[in-house]
Every structure is written in C-alpha cells, then in structure tokens.
mmCIF file of C-alpha atoms in Angstrom:
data_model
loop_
_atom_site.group_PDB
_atom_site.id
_atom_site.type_symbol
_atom_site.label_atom_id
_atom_site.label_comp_id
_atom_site.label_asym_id
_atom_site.label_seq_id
_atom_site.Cartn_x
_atom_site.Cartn_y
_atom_site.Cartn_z
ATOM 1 C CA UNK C 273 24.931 -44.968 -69.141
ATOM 2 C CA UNK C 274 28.002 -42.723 -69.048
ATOM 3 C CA UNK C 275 25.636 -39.335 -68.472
ATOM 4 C CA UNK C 276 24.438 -40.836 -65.160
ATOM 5 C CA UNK C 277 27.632 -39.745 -63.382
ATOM 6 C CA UNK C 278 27.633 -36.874 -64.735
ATOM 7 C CA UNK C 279 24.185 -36.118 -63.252
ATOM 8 C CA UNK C 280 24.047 -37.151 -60.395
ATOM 9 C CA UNK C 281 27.542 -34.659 -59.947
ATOM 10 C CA UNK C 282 25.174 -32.056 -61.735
ATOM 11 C CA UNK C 283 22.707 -32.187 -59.092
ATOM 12 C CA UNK C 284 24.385 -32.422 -56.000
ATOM 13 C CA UNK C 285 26.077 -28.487 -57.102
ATOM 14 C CA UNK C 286 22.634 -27.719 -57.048
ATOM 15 C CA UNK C 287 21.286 -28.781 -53.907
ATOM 16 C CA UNK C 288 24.964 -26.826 -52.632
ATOM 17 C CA UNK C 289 23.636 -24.079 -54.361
ATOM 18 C CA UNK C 290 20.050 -24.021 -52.873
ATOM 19 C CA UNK C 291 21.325 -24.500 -49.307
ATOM 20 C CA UNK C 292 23.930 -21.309 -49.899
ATOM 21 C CA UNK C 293 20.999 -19.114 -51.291
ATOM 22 C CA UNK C 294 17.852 -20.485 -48.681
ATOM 23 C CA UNK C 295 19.015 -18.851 -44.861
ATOM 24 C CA UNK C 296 18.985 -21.264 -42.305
ATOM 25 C CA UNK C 297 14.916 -20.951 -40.562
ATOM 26 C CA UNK C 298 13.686 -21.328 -44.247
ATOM 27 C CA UNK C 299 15.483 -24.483 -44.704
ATOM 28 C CA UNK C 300 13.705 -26.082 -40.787
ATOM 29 C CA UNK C 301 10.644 -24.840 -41.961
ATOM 30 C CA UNK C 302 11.142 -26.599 -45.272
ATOM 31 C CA UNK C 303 12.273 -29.880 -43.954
ATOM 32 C CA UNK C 304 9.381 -29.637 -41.121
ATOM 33 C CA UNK C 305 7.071 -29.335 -44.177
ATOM 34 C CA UNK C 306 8.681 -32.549 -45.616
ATOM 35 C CA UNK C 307 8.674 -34.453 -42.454
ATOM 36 C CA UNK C 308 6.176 -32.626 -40.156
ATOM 37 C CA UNK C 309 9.010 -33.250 -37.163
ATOM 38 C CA UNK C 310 11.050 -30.026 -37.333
ATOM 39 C CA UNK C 311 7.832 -28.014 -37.315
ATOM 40 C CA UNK C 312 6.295 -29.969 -34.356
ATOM 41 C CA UNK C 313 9.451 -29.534 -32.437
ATOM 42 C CA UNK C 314 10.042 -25.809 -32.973
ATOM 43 C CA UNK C 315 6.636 -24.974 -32.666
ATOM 44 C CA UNK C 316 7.089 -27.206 -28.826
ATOM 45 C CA UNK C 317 9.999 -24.967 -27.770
ATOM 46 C CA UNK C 318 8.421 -21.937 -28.776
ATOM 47 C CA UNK C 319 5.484 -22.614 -26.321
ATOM 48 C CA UNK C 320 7.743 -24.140 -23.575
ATOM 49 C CA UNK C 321 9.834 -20.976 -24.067
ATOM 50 C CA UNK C 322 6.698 -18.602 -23.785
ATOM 51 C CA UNK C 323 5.225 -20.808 -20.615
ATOM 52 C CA UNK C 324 8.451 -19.968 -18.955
ATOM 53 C CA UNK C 325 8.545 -16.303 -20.061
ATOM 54 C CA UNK C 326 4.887 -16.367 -19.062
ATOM 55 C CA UNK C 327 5.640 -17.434 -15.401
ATOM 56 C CA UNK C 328 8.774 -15.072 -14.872
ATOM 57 C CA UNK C 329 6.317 -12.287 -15.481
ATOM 58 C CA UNK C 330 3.976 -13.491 -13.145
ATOM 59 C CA UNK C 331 6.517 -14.479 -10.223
ATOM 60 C CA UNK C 332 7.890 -10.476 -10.803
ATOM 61 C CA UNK C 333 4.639 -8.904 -10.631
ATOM 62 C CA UNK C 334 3.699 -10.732 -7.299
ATOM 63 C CA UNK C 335 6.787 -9.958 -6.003
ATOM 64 C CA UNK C 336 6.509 -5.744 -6.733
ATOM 65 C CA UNK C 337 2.867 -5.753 -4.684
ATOM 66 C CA UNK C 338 5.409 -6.260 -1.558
ATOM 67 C CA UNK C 339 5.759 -9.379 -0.062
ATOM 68 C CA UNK C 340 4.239 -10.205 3.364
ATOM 69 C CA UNK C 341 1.281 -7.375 3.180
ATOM 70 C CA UNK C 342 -1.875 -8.322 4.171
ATOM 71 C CA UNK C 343 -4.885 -5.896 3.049
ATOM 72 C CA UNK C 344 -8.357 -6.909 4.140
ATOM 73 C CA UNK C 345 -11.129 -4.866 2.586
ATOM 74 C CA UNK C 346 -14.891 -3.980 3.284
ATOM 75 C CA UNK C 347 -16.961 -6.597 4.143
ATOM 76 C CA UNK C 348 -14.356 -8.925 5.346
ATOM 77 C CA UNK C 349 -13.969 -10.637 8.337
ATOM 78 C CA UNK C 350 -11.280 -8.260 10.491
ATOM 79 C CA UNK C 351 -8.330 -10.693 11.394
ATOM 80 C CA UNK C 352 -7.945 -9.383 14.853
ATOM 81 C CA UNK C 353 -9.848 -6.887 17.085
ATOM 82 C CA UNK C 354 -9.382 -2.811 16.959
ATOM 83 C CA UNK C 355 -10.240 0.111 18.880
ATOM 84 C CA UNK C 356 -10.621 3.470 17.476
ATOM 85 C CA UNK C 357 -12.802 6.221 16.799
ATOM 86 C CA UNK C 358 -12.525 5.686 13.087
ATOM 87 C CA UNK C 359 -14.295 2.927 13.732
ATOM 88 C CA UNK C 360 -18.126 2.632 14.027
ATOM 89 C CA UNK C 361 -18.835 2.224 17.894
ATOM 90 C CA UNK C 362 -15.706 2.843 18.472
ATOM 91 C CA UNK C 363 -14.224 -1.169 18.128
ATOM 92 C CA UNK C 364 -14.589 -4.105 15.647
ATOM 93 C CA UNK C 365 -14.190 -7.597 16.907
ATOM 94 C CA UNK C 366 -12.566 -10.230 15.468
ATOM 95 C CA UNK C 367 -14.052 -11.793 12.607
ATOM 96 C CA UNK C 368 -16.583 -8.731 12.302
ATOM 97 C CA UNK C 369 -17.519 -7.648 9.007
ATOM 98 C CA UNK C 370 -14.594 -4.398 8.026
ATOM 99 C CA UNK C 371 -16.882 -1.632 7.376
ATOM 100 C CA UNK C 372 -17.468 0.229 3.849
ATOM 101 C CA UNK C 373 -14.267 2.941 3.354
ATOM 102 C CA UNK C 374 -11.985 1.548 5.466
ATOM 103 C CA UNK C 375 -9.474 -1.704 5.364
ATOM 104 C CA UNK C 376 -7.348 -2.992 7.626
ATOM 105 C CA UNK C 377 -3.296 -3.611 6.274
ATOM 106 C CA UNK C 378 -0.838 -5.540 8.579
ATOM 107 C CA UNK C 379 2.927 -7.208 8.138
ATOM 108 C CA UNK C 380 4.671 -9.659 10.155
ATOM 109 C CA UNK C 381 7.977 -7.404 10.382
ATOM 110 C CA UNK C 382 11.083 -9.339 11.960
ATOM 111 C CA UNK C 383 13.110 -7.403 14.475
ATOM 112 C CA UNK C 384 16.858 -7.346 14.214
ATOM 113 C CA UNK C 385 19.220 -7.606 16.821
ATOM 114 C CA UNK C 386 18.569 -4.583 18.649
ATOM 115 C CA UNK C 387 15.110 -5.484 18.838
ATOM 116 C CA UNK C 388 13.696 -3.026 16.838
ATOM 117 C CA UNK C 389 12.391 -2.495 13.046
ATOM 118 C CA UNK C 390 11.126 0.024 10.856
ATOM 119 C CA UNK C 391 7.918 -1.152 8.519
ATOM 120 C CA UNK C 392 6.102 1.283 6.100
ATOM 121 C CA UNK C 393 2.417 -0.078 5.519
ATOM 122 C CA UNK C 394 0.513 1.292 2.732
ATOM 123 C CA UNK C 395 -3.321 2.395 2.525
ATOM 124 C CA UNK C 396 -5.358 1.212 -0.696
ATOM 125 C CA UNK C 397 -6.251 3.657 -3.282
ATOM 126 C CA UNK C 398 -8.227 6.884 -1.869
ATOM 127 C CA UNK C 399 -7.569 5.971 2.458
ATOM 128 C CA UNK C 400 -5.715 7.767 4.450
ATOM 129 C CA UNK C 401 -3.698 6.427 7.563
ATOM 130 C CA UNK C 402 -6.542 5.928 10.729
ATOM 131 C CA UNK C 403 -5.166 4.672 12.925
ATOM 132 C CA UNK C 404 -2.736 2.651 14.845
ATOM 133 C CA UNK C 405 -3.726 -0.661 15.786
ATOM 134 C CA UNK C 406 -0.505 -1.906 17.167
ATOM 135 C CA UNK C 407 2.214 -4.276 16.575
ATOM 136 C CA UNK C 408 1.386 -8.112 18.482
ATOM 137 C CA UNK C 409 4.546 -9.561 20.565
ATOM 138 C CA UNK C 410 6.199 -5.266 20.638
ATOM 139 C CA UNK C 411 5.514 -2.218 21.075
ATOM 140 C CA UNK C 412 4.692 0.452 18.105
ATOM 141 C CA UNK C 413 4.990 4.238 17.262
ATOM 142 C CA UNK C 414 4.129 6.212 14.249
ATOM 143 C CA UNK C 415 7.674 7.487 12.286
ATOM 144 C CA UNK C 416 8.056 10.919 11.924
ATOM 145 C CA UNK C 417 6.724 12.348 8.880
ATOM 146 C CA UNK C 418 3.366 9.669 8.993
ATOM 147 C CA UNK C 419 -0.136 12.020 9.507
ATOM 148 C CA UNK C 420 -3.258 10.706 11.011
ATOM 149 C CA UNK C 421 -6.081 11.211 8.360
ATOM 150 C CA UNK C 422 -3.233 13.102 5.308
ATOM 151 C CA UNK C 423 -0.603 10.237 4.983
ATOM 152 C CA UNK C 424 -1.349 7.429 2.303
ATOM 153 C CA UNK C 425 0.782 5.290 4.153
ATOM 154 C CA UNK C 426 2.123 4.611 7.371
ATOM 155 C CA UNK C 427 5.875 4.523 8.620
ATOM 156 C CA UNK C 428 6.147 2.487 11.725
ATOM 157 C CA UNK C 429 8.894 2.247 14.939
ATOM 158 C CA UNK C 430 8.582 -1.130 16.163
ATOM 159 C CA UNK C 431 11.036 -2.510 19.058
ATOM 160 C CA UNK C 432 10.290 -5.491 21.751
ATOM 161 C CA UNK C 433 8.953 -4.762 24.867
ATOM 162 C CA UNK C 434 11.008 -4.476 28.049
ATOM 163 C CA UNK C 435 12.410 -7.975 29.598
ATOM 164 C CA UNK C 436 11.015 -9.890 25.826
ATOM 165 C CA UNK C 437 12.617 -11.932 24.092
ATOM 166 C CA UNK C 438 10.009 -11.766 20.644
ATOM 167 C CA UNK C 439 11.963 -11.647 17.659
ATOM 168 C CA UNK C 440 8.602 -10.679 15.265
ATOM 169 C CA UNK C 441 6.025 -8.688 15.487
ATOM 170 C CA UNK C 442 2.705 -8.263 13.250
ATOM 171 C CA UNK C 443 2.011 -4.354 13.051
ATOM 172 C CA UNK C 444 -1.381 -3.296 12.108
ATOM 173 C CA UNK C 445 -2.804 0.152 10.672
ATOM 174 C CA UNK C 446 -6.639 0.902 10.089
ATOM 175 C CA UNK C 447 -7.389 3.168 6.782
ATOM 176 C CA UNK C 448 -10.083 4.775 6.438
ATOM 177 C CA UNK C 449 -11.582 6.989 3.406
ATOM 178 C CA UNK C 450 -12.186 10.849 4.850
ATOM 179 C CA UNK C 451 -15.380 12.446 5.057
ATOM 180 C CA UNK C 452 -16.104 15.544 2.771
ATOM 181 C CA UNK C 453 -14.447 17.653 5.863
ATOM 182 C CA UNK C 454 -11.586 15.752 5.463
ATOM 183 C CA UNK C 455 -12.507 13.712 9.216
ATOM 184 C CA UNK C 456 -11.557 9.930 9.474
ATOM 185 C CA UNK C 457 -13.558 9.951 12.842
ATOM 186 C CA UNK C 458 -16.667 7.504 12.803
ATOM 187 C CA UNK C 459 -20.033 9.381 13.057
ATOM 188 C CA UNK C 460 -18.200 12.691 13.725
ATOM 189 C CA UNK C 461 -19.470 14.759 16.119
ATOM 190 C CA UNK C 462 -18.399 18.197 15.709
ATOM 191 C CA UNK C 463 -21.187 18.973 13.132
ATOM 192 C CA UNK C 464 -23.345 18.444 16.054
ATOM 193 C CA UNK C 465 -21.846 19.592 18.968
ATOM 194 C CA UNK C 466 -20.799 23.168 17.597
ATOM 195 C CA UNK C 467 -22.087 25.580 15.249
ATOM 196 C CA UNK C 468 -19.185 27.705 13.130
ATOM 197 C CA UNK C 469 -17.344 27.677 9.713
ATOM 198 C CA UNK C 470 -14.940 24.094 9.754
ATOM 199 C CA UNK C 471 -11.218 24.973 9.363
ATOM 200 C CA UNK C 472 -8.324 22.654 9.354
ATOM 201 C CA UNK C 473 -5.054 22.580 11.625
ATOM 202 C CA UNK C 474 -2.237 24.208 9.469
ATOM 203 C CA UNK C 475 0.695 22.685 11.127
ATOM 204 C CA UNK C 476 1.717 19.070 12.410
ATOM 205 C CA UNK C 477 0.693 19.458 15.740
ATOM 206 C CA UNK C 478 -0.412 21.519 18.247
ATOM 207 C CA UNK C 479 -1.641 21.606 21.752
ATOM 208 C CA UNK C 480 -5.030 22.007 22.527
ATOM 209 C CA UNK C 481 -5.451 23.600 25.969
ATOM 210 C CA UNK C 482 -8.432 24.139 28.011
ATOM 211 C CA UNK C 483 -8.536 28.147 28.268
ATOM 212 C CA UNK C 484 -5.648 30.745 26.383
ATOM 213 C CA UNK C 485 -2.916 29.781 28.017
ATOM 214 C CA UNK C 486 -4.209 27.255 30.343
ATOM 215 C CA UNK C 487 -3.110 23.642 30.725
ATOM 216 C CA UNK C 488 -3.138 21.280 27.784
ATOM 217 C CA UNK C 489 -5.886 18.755 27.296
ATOM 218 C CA UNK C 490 -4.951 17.608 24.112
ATOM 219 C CA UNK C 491 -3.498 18.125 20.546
ATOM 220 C CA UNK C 492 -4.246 18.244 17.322
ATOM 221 C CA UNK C 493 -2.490 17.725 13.930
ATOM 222 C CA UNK C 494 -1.689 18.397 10.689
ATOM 223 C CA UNK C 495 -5.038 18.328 8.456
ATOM 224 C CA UNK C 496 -7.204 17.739 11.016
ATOM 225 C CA UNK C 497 -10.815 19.145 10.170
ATOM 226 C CA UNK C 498 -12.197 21.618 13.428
ATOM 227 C CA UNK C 499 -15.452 23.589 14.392
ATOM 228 C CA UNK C 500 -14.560 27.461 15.481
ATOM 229 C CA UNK C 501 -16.571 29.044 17.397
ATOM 230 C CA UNK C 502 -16.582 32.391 16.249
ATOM 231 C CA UNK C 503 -14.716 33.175 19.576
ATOM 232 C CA UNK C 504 -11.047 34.806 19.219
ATOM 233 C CA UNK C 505 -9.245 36.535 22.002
ATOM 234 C CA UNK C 506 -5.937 37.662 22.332
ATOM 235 C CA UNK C 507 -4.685 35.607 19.262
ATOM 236 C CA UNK C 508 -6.088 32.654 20.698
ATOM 237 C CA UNK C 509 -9.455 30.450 19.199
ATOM 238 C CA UNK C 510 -11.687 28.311 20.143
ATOM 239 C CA UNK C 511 -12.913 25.118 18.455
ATOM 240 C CA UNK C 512 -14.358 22.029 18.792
ATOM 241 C CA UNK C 513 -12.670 18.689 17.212
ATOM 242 C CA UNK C 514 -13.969 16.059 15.206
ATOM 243 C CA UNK C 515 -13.291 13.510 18.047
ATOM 244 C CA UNK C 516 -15.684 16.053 19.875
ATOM 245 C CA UNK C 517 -12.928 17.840 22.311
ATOM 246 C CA UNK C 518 -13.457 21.837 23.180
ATOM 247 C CA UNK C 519 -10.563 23.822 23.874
ATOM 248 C CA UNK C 520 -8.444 26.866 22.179
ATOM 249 C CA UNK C 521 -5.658 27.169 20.012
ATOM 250 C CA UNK C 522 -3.400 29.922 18.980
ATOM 251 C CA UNK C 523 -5.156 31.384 16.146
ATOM 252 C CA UNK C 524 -2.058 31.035 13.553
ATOM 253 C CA UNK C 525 -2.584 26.992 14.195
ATOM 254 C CA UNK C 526 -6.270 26.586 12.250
ATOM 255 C CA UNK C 527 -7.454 28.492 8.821
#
C-alpha cells in the first residue's frame, strides 16, 4: 500500500514529460482523437475561416472589373436607342437585338460641382471605340487622345447642359470589331464606290476638302481605312472614305 503514492507521483512526471516533448497541435489533435470535440471544432473554424477567405476573394475580384460598367454583348437587347454608321442601317432601337462584333458599354458617371466629369469606358476584348452614343441628362465629347476605330477604350468630357441642374449622367459608347481594312463602318461602302489600292490616314486628323485647296467638307482621322484614286496633283490626293465621302487630302496625310 505504501508504493501507491509513490506511483501515482511517478506518473504524473510522466504525463509532464509527454506534454514538454508533444508541441502544442499534436496534443488538440490527440485529445480530439480521445473526445472527437477538439477535432470537430478545429476542423469548424477551419471551414468558417476558408468561407470568409473565400468571399473576400470574391468581393475583390468584382470590385477590379470596375464598378458601375455596364457591357451588353451580341444578341442582347440594346438598353437604349443609337445612331451610327457602325451600325447596320444606320440605328438600333431599343430593345433590338446588338448585332454580332459590336457591344454597347455605358456608366452612370456623377458630375461634381462644376458640372462636369471625366469617365473612361472600356471596349471588350478585340473592339475598338465606334462611336459616341452620348451621355443622357449632359452633354458629351471624346477626350483627347481617344481614336474612332484605333482606341480600345474611350475617354469621355461630360458637363451639364446650359440652364440644368442634372447632377448624373449615363454616357454611352458603341464598339465595334474592325473589318479586315481596319473600317468600323456598317456595310462599308468604299469597296464599292471607288476602285484603287486602300491606305490609311497617318495622322490624327485631317481635313478633307472638296478640291486641292478648296473648302473643307469633312475630316478624317487617325487609322481610318481610305480608297485612292490613283489621282495625285500638286501634293494633294484624292480618296474616297469608308463612310463613302470623296474629296482630297494632302498626300503626306494617307500611306
């Protein structure tokens, strides 16, 4: 009866023991093994813990695509009507089927106490910047730097109107994929309506005038894809647009 003291002393120094040589996570699994409540509870925080890790991720990724940007694609129903000549027929009502290569991408911008806002609207993959739809409740301008048919997005002036009193505006850009001449003009007409190698404009923009130094009927831009004629005089040449416009240019503006 004496060695029972003697023991039970023995054994406690050797549970003391076992905890200084088992680290801490061994010893939870251990007991979790014993009473199957440590386990259930780490392996509960663990998944609460990766829900909420889970969700973060999510809540950042949604928040890089950009915040407010609507994109609707082919096929679905346009949220408001357009006019332009990238578009078949020139228009698409609202509600009309978007056609295949193009998309329509919008914003609700808020203008600041000036009344006016800058908004940069980007194409999806492979469009280029169409056209300028405009901005409801303001008026809108393309920012310098932002090329019909080149740019991949567009850079937008908005400001309210004269004697308003809007504070937001929704500003709206068609995109449109290029033809193989590099055209974002619906059913382009230049093929047609003059014979020639096509060249494209070399500079951001240039006038387009009716005879070599004539009066200006128009302009053309950076990119833009053009018929020549063959004709050259006096360093000036004549084309014909893909919007279907004759006129000349200085010769140094195409190529």
């Amino acid at each position: 009866m004496q060695r029972l003291p003697a023991l039970r002393t023995g054994l406690r120094a050797t549970r003391r023991a076992a905890a200084i040589l088992m680290p801490m996570p061994l010893l939870i699994v251990a007991y979790g093994l014993l009473t199957g409540k440590a386990a259930a509870a780490t392996a509960k925080g663990a998944m609460v813990k990766s829900a909420a890790t889970a969700a973060a991720g999510v809540a950042l990724t949604a928040g890089a695509v950009g915040v407010g940007v609507q994109v609707f694609g082919p096929g679905e129903p346009a949220p408001q009507s357009a006019s332009s000549r990238a578009l078949p027929a020139g228009g698409l009502a609202k509600g009309g089927k978007i056609p295949a290569g193009t998309a329509i991408v919008r914003r609700t911008v808020t203008l600041g106490r000036a009344g006016a806002a800058t908004v940069t609207l980007p194409c999806p993959p492979g469009l280029r910047v169409a056209d300028l739809i405009g901005a409801r409740g303001a008026s809108a301008t393309y920012a310098r730097g932002t090329v019909v048919g080149v740019s991949r997005s567009a850079t937008v002036l908005v400001s309210t109107r004269p004697a308003a009193s809007t504070t937001s505006a929704v500003v709206t850009v068609l995109c449109k994929r290029p033809d193989t001449s590099g055209s974002i003009v619906a059913g382009t007409p230049q093929g047609r309506a003059a014979s020639g190698s096509t060249l494209h404009v070399q500079v951001t923009r240039a006038e387009l005038f009716r005879r070599p130094g004539g009066a200006a009927v128009g302009s053309v831009r950076l990119g833009q894809p053009v018929r020549a004629s063959g004709s050259v005089r006096h360093g000036w040449r004549k084309i014909m647009t893909d919007t279907g416009e004759p006129g000349w240019v200085r010769a140094g503006v195409v190529g």
